[in-house]
Amino acid sequence: MTPDDFRRIALSLKGAEEGSHFGSADFRVGGRIFATLAAQAQGYGNLMLTLEQQATFVAEAPEVFIPVPGGWGRNGATHLKLAGANEDLVFGALQTAWKLRIEKNRTAPKKSVRSSPTLAKKARREDGARSDASATPGPGKARTGHPHRKRKDPDEA
């Protein structure tokens, strides 16, 4: 099994798309990651599983499935050793991670504009609204730039 095989199988799943996460290939469904090739240089594909799923895969094929070290692994992130896997095993593991991601997408709260400063800023731009910093000052008020910074007097220096 090669990284290209892993990629081909991941992208064969309905709705799967390839993206990039910190410069490494990832595979998403509904815009959220279910697998990556972040550790391909070490010979691994990565799966986002539950702890129970991770334990099952590790118990059934410990030479192929290894929890990712640290906190990611304690949350279900699992290495899949590409050299030790066959197509059926990789397909089954990727399908498990893909199904889990679809289930989580159904129950995950949608990101609202209010909870995300980036989305709120984008919404203001799309509505043609200006941010507070670029708004025209009201009558009798001079524009001073950033609202929390003291403006330097040009005569001082």
PDB file of C-alpha atoms in Angstrom:
ATOM      1  CA  MET A   1       0.000   0.000   0.000  1.00  0.00           C
ATOM      2  CA  THR A   2       1.330   3.451  -0.920  1.00  0.00           C
ATOM      3  CA  PRO A   3       0.227   6.996  -0.070  1.00  0.00           C
ATOM      4  CA  ASP A   4      -1.307   7.170  -3.558  1.00  0.00           C
ATOM      5  CA  ASP A   5      -3.328   4.001  -2.839  1.00  0.00           C
ATOM      6  CA  PHE A   6      -4.526   5.518   0.460  1.00  0.00           C
ATOM      7  CA  ARG A   7      -5.482   8.719  -1.389  1.00  0.00           C
ATOM      8  CA  ARG A   8      -7.326   6.825  -4.144  1.00  0.00           C
ATOM      9  CA  ILE A   9      -9.333   4.788  -1.638  1.00  0.00           C
ATOM     10  CA  ALA A  10     -10.153   7.825   0.529  1.00  0.00           C
ATOM     11  CA  LEU A  11     -11.372   9.782  -2.491  1.00  0.00           C
ATOM     12  CA  SER A  12     -13.528   6.851  -3.648  1.00  0.00           C
ATOM     13  CA  LEU A  13     -15.826   7.407  -0.651  1.00  0.00           C
ATOM     14  CA  LYS A  14     -18.975   9.408  -1.435  1.00  0.00           C
ATOM     15  CA  GLY A  15     -18.495  13.146  -0.926  1.00  0.00           C
ATOM     16  CA  ALA A  16     -14.807  12.830   0.024  1.00  0.00           C
ATOM     17  CA  GLU A  17     -12.542  15.677  -1.021  1.00  0.00           C
ATOM     18  CA  GLU A  18      -8.824  16.226  -0.686  1.00  0.00           C
ATOM     19  CA  GLY A  19      -7.627  19.302   1.161  1.00  0.00           C
ATOM     20  CA  SER A  20      -4.514  20.439   2.929  1.00  0.00           C
ATOM     21  CA  HIS A  21      -3.874  20.778   6.648  1.00  0.00           C
ATOM     22  CA  PHE A  22      -0.559  22.391   7.623  1.00  0.00           C
ATOM     23  CA  GLY A  23       0.909  21.386   4.261  1.00  0.00           C
ATOM     24  CA  SER A  24      -0.180  17.734   4.385  1.00  0.00           C
ATOM     25  CA  ALA A  25      -2.929  16.068   2.402  1.00  0.00           C
ATOM     26  CA  ASP A  26      -6.159  15.522   4.274  1.00  0.00           C
ATOM     27  CA  PHE A  27      -9.451  13.945   3.318  1.00  0.00           C
ATOM     28  CA  ARG A  28     -12.727  15.553   4.254  1.00  0.00           C
ATOM     29  CA  VAL A  29     -16.429  14.945   4.028  1.00  0.00           C
ATOM     30  CA  GLY A  30     -18.761  17.836   4.669  1.00  0.00           C
ATOM     31  CA  GLY A  31     -15.706  20.069   5.068  1.00  0.00           C
ATOM     32  CA  ARG A  32     -14.319  18.124   8.042  1.00  0.00           C
ATOM     33  CA  ILE A  33     -11.304  15.812   8.214  1.00  0.00           C
ATOM     34  CA  PHE A  34     -11.674  12.030   8.525  1.00  0.00           C
ATOM     35  CA  ALA A  35      -8.147  10.991   7.427  1.00  0.00           C
ATOM     36  CA  THR A  36      -4.758  12.498   6.554  1.00  0.00           C
ATOM     37  CA  LEU A  37      -1.395  11.699   5.046  1.00  0.00           C
ATOM     38  CA  ALA A  38       0.376  13.930   7.579  1.00  0.00           C
ATOM     39  CA  ALA A  39       2.788  11.122   8.527  1.00  0.00           C
ATOM     40  CA  GLN A  40       3.338   9.644   5.074  1.00  0.00           C
ATOM     41  CA  ALA A  41       7.093  10.280   5.336  1.00  0.00           C
ATOM     42  CA  GLN A  42       7.095   7.799   8.251  1.00  0.00           C
ATOM     43  CA  GLY A  43       5.004   5.349   6.194  1.00  0.00           C
ATOM     44  CA  TYR A  44       1.612   6.083   7.785  1.00  0.00           C
ATOM     45  CA  GLY A  45      -1.840   7.221   6.828  1.00  0.00           C
ATOM     46  CA  ASN A  46      -3.886   8.649   9.711  1.00  0.00           C
ATOM     47  CA  LEU A  47      -7.489   7.969  10.656  1.00  0.00           C
ATOM     48  CA  MET A  48      -9.789   9.947  12.938  1.00  0.00           C
ATOM     49  CA  LEU A  49     -11.614   7.287  14.971  1.00  0.00           C
ATOM     50  CA  THR A  50     -13.352   6.952  18.320  1.00  0.00           C
ATOM     51  CA  LEU A  51     -11.335   5.391  21.135  1.00  0.00           C
ATOM     52  CA  GLU A  52     -13.484   2.260  20.864  1.00  0.00           C
ATOM     53  CA  GLN A  53     -12.888   1.953  17.122  1.00  0.00           C
ATOM     54  CA  GLN A  54      -9.177   2.574  17.633  1.00  0.00           C
ATOM     55  CA  ALA A  55      -9.015  -0.179  20.281  1.00  0.00           C
ATOM     56  CA  THR A  56     -10.793  -2.628  17.956  1.00  0.00           C
ATOM     57  CA  PHE A  57      -8.463  -1.940  15.019  1.00  0.00           C
ATOM     58  CA  VAL A  58      -5.338  -2.102  17.216  1.00  0.00           C
ATOM     59  CA  ALA A  59      -6.501  -5.398  18.784  1.00  0.00           C
ATOM     60  CA  GLU A  60      -7.252  -6.978  15.396  1.00  0.00           C
ATOM     61  CA  ALA A  61      -4.088  -5.820  13.590  1.00  0.00           C
ATOM     62  CA  PRO A  62      -1.496  -4.333  15.984  1.00  0.00           C
ATOM     63  CA  GLU A  63       1.186  -4.533  13.277  1.00  0.00           C
ATOM     64  CA  VAL A  64      -0.892  -2.139  11.103  1.00  0.00           C
ATOM     65  CA  PHE A  65      -2.801   0.143  13.513  1.00  0.00           C
ATOM     66  CA  ILE A  66      -0.965   2.267  16.083  1.00  0.00           C
ATOM     67  CA  PRO A  67      -2.426   5.075  18.203  1.00  0.00           C
ATOM     68  CA  VAL A  68      -0.863   8.430  17.316  1.00  0.00           C
ATOM     69  CA  PRO A  69       1.419   9.475  20.216  1.00  0.00           C
ATOM     70  CA  GLY A  70       0.153  12.078  22.686  1.00  0.00           C
ATOM     71  CA  GLY A  71      -3.194  13.776  22.945  1.00  0.00           C
ATOM     72  CA  TRP A  72      -4.252  13.115  19.368  1.00  0.00           C
ATOM     73  CA  GLY A  73      -3.968   9.378  19.918  1.00  0.00           C
ATOM     74  CA  ARG A  74      -5.796   9.611  23.247  1.00  0.00           C
ATOM     75  CA  ASN A  75      -8.659  11.141  21.250  1.00  0.00           C
ATOM     76  CA  GLY A  76      -8.754   8.364  18.638  1.00  0.00           C
ATOM     77  CA  ALA A  77      -6.245   9.501  15.999  1.00  0.00           C
ATOM     78  CA  THR A  78      -4.687   6.324  14.649  1.00  0.00           C
ATOM     79  CA  HIS A  79      -1.708   5.605  12.385  1.00  0.00           C
ATOM     80  CA  LEU A  80      -2.249   3.026   9.656  1.00  0.00           C
ATOM     81  CA  LYS A  81       1.083   1.473   8.609  1.00  0.00           C
ATOM     82  CA  LEU A  82       0.792   1.519   4.818  1.00  0.00           C
ATOM     83  CA  ALA A  83       3.443  -1.145   4.121  1.00  0.00           C
ATOM     84  CA  GLY A  84       1.634  -3.690   6.310  1.00  0.00           C
ATOM     85  CA  ALA A  85      -1.877  -3.105   4.965  1.00  0.00           C
ATOM     86  CA  ASN A  86      -3.850  -4.455   2.052  1.00  0.00           C
ATOM     87  CA  GLU A  87      -6.564  -2.725   0.027  1.00  0.00           C
ATOM     88  CA  ASP A  88      -9.496  -4.332   1.861  1.00  0.00           C
ATOM     89  CA  LEU A  89      -8.098  -3.393   5.263  1.00  0.00           C
ATOM     90  CA  VAL A  90      -7.419   0.219   4.223  1.00  0.00           C
ATOM     91  CA  PHE A  91     -10.862   0.533   2.612  1.00  0.00           C
ATOM     92  CA  GLY A  92     -12.575  -0.770   5.755  1.00  0.00           C
ATOM     93  CA  ALA A  93     -10.596   1.534   8.043  1.00  0.00           C
ATOM     94  CA  LEU A  94     -11.139   4.607   5.855  1.00  0.00           C
ATOM     95  CA  GLN A  95     -14.828   3.790   5.518  1.00  0.00           C
ATOM     96  CA  THR A  96     -15.111   3.577   9.318  1.00  0.00           C
ATOM     97  CA  ALA A  97     -13.484   7.011   9.755  1.00  0.00           C
ATOM     98  CA  TRP A  98     -15.621   8.453   6.920  1.00  0.00           C
ATOM     99  CA  LYS A  99     -18.883   7.140   8.451  1.00  0.00           C
ATOM    100  CA  LEU A 100     -17.899   8.525  11.855  1.00  0.00           C
ATOM    101  CA  ARG A 101     -17.230  11.945  10.326  1.00  0.00           C
ATOM    102  CA  ILE A 102     -20.619  11.923   8.551  1.00  0.00           C
ATOM    103  CA  GLU A 103     -22.378  11.045  11.830  1.00  0.00           C
ATOM    104  CA  LYS A 104     -20.504  13.790  13.696  1.00  0.00           C
ATOM    105  CA  ASN A 105     -21.318  16.294  10.937  1.00  0.00           C
ATOM    106  CA  ARG A 106     -25.042  15.578  11.405  1.00  0.00           C
ATOM    107  CA  THR A 107     -24.931  16.245  15.139  1.00  0.00           C
ATOM    108  CA  ALA A 108     -22.284  18.996  15.234  1.00  0.00           C
ATOM    109  CA  PRO A 109     -23.613  22.500  15.776  1.00  0.00           C
ATOM    110  CA  LYS A 110     -23.281  24.722  12.734  1.00  0.00           C
ATOM    111  CA  LYS A 111     -20.796  27.558  13.030  1.00  0.00           C
ATOM    112  CA  SER A 112     -22.670  30.793  13.470  1.00  0.00           C
ATOM    113  CA  VAL A 113     -21.520  34.214  12.406  1.00  0.00           C
ATOM    114  CA  ARG A 114     -21.771  35.394  16.019  1.00  0.00           C
ATOM    115  CA  SER A 115     -19.415  32.749  17.390  1.00  0.00           C
ATOM    116  CA  SER A 116     -16.762  33.283  14.733  1.00  0.00           C
ATOM    117  CA  PRO A 117     -15.008  36.674  14.371  1.00  0.00           C
ATOM    118  CA  THR A 118     -13.724  35.624  10.939  1.00  0.00           C
ATOM    119  CA  LEU A 119     -17.202  34.703   9.684  1.00  0.00           C
ATOM    120  CA  ALA A 120     -18.664  37.886  11.184  1.00  0.00           C
ATOM    121  CA  LYS A 121     -16.047  40.010   9.402  1.00  0.00           C
ATOM    122  CA  LYS A 122     -16.709  38.178   6.125  1.00  0.00           C
ATOM    123  CA  ALA A 123     -20.478  38.674   6.526  1.00  0.00           C
ATOM    124  CA  ARG A 124     -19.992  42.411   7.081  1.00  0.00           C
ATOM    125  CA  ARG A 125     -17.862  42.616   3.941  1.00  0.00           C
ATOM    126  CA  GLU A 126     -20.444  40.698   1.909  1.00  0.00           C
ATOM    127  CA  ASP A 127     -23.208  43.000   3.184  1.00  0.00           C
ATOM    128  CA  GLY A 128     -21.145  46.026   2.174  1.00  0.00           C
ATOM    129  CA  ALA A 129     -20.810  47.149   5.777  1.00  0.00           C
ATOM    130  CA  ARG A 130     -17.591  48.651   7.045  1.00  0.00           C
ATOM    131  CA  SER A 131     -15.741  47.649  10.160  1.00  0.00           C
ATOM    132  CA  ASP A 132     -15.769  50.110  13.089  1.00  0.00           C
ATOM    133  CA  ALA A 133     -12.177  51.142  12.346  1.00  0.00           C
ATOM    134  CA  SER A 134     -13.044  52.387   8.860  1.00  0.00           C
ATOM    135  CA  ALA A 135     -16.454  53.858   9.669  1.00  0.00           C
ATOM    136  CA  THR A 136     -16.924  57.572   9.163  1.00  0.00           C
ATOM    137  CA  PRO A 137     -16.834  59.388  12.510  1.00  0.00           C
ATOM    138  CA  GLY A 138     -19.981  61.068  13.745  1.00  0.00           C
ATOM    139  CA  PRO A 139     -20.500  64.835  13.741  1.00  0.00           C
ATOM    140  CA  GLY A 140     -17.898  66.730  15.730  1.00  0.00           C
ATOM    141  CA  LYS A 141     -15.690  63.662  16.207  1.00  0.00           C
ATOM    142  CA  ALA A 142     -12.250  63.318  14.658  1.00  0.00           C
ATOM    143  CA  ARG A 143     -11.129  59.942  13.468  1.00  0.00           C
ATOM    144  CA  THR A 144      -8.317  58.695  15.689  1.00  0.00           C
ATOM    145  CA  GLY A 145      -7.443  55.333  14.163  1.00  0.00           C
ATOM    146  CA  HIS A 146      -7.491  52.295  16.400  1.00  0.00           C
ATOM    147  CA  PRO A 147     -10.117  52.765  19.150  1.00  0.00           C
ATOM    148  CA  HIS A 148      -7.864  51.438  21.941  1.00  0.00           C
ATOM    149  CA  ARG A 149      -4.572  53.082  21.052  1.00  0.00           C
ATOM    150  CA  LYS A 150      -3.570  56.577  21.983  1.00  0.00           C
ATOM    151  CA  ARG A 151      -2.812  58.607  18.899  1.00  0.00           C
ATOM    152  CA  LYS A 152       0.691  60.081  18.852  1.00  0.00           C
ATOM    153  CA  ASP A 153       0.999  63.812  18.389  1.00  0.00           C
ATOM    154  CA  PRO A 154       3.087  64.456  15.244  1.00  0.00           C
ATOM    155  CA  ASP A 155       4.755  67.433  16.988  1.00  0.00           C
ATOM    156  CA  GLU A 156       6.077  65.096  19.724  1.00  0.00           C
ATOM    157  CA  ALA A 157       9.056  62.986  18.847  1.00  0.00           C
TER     158      ALA A 157
END
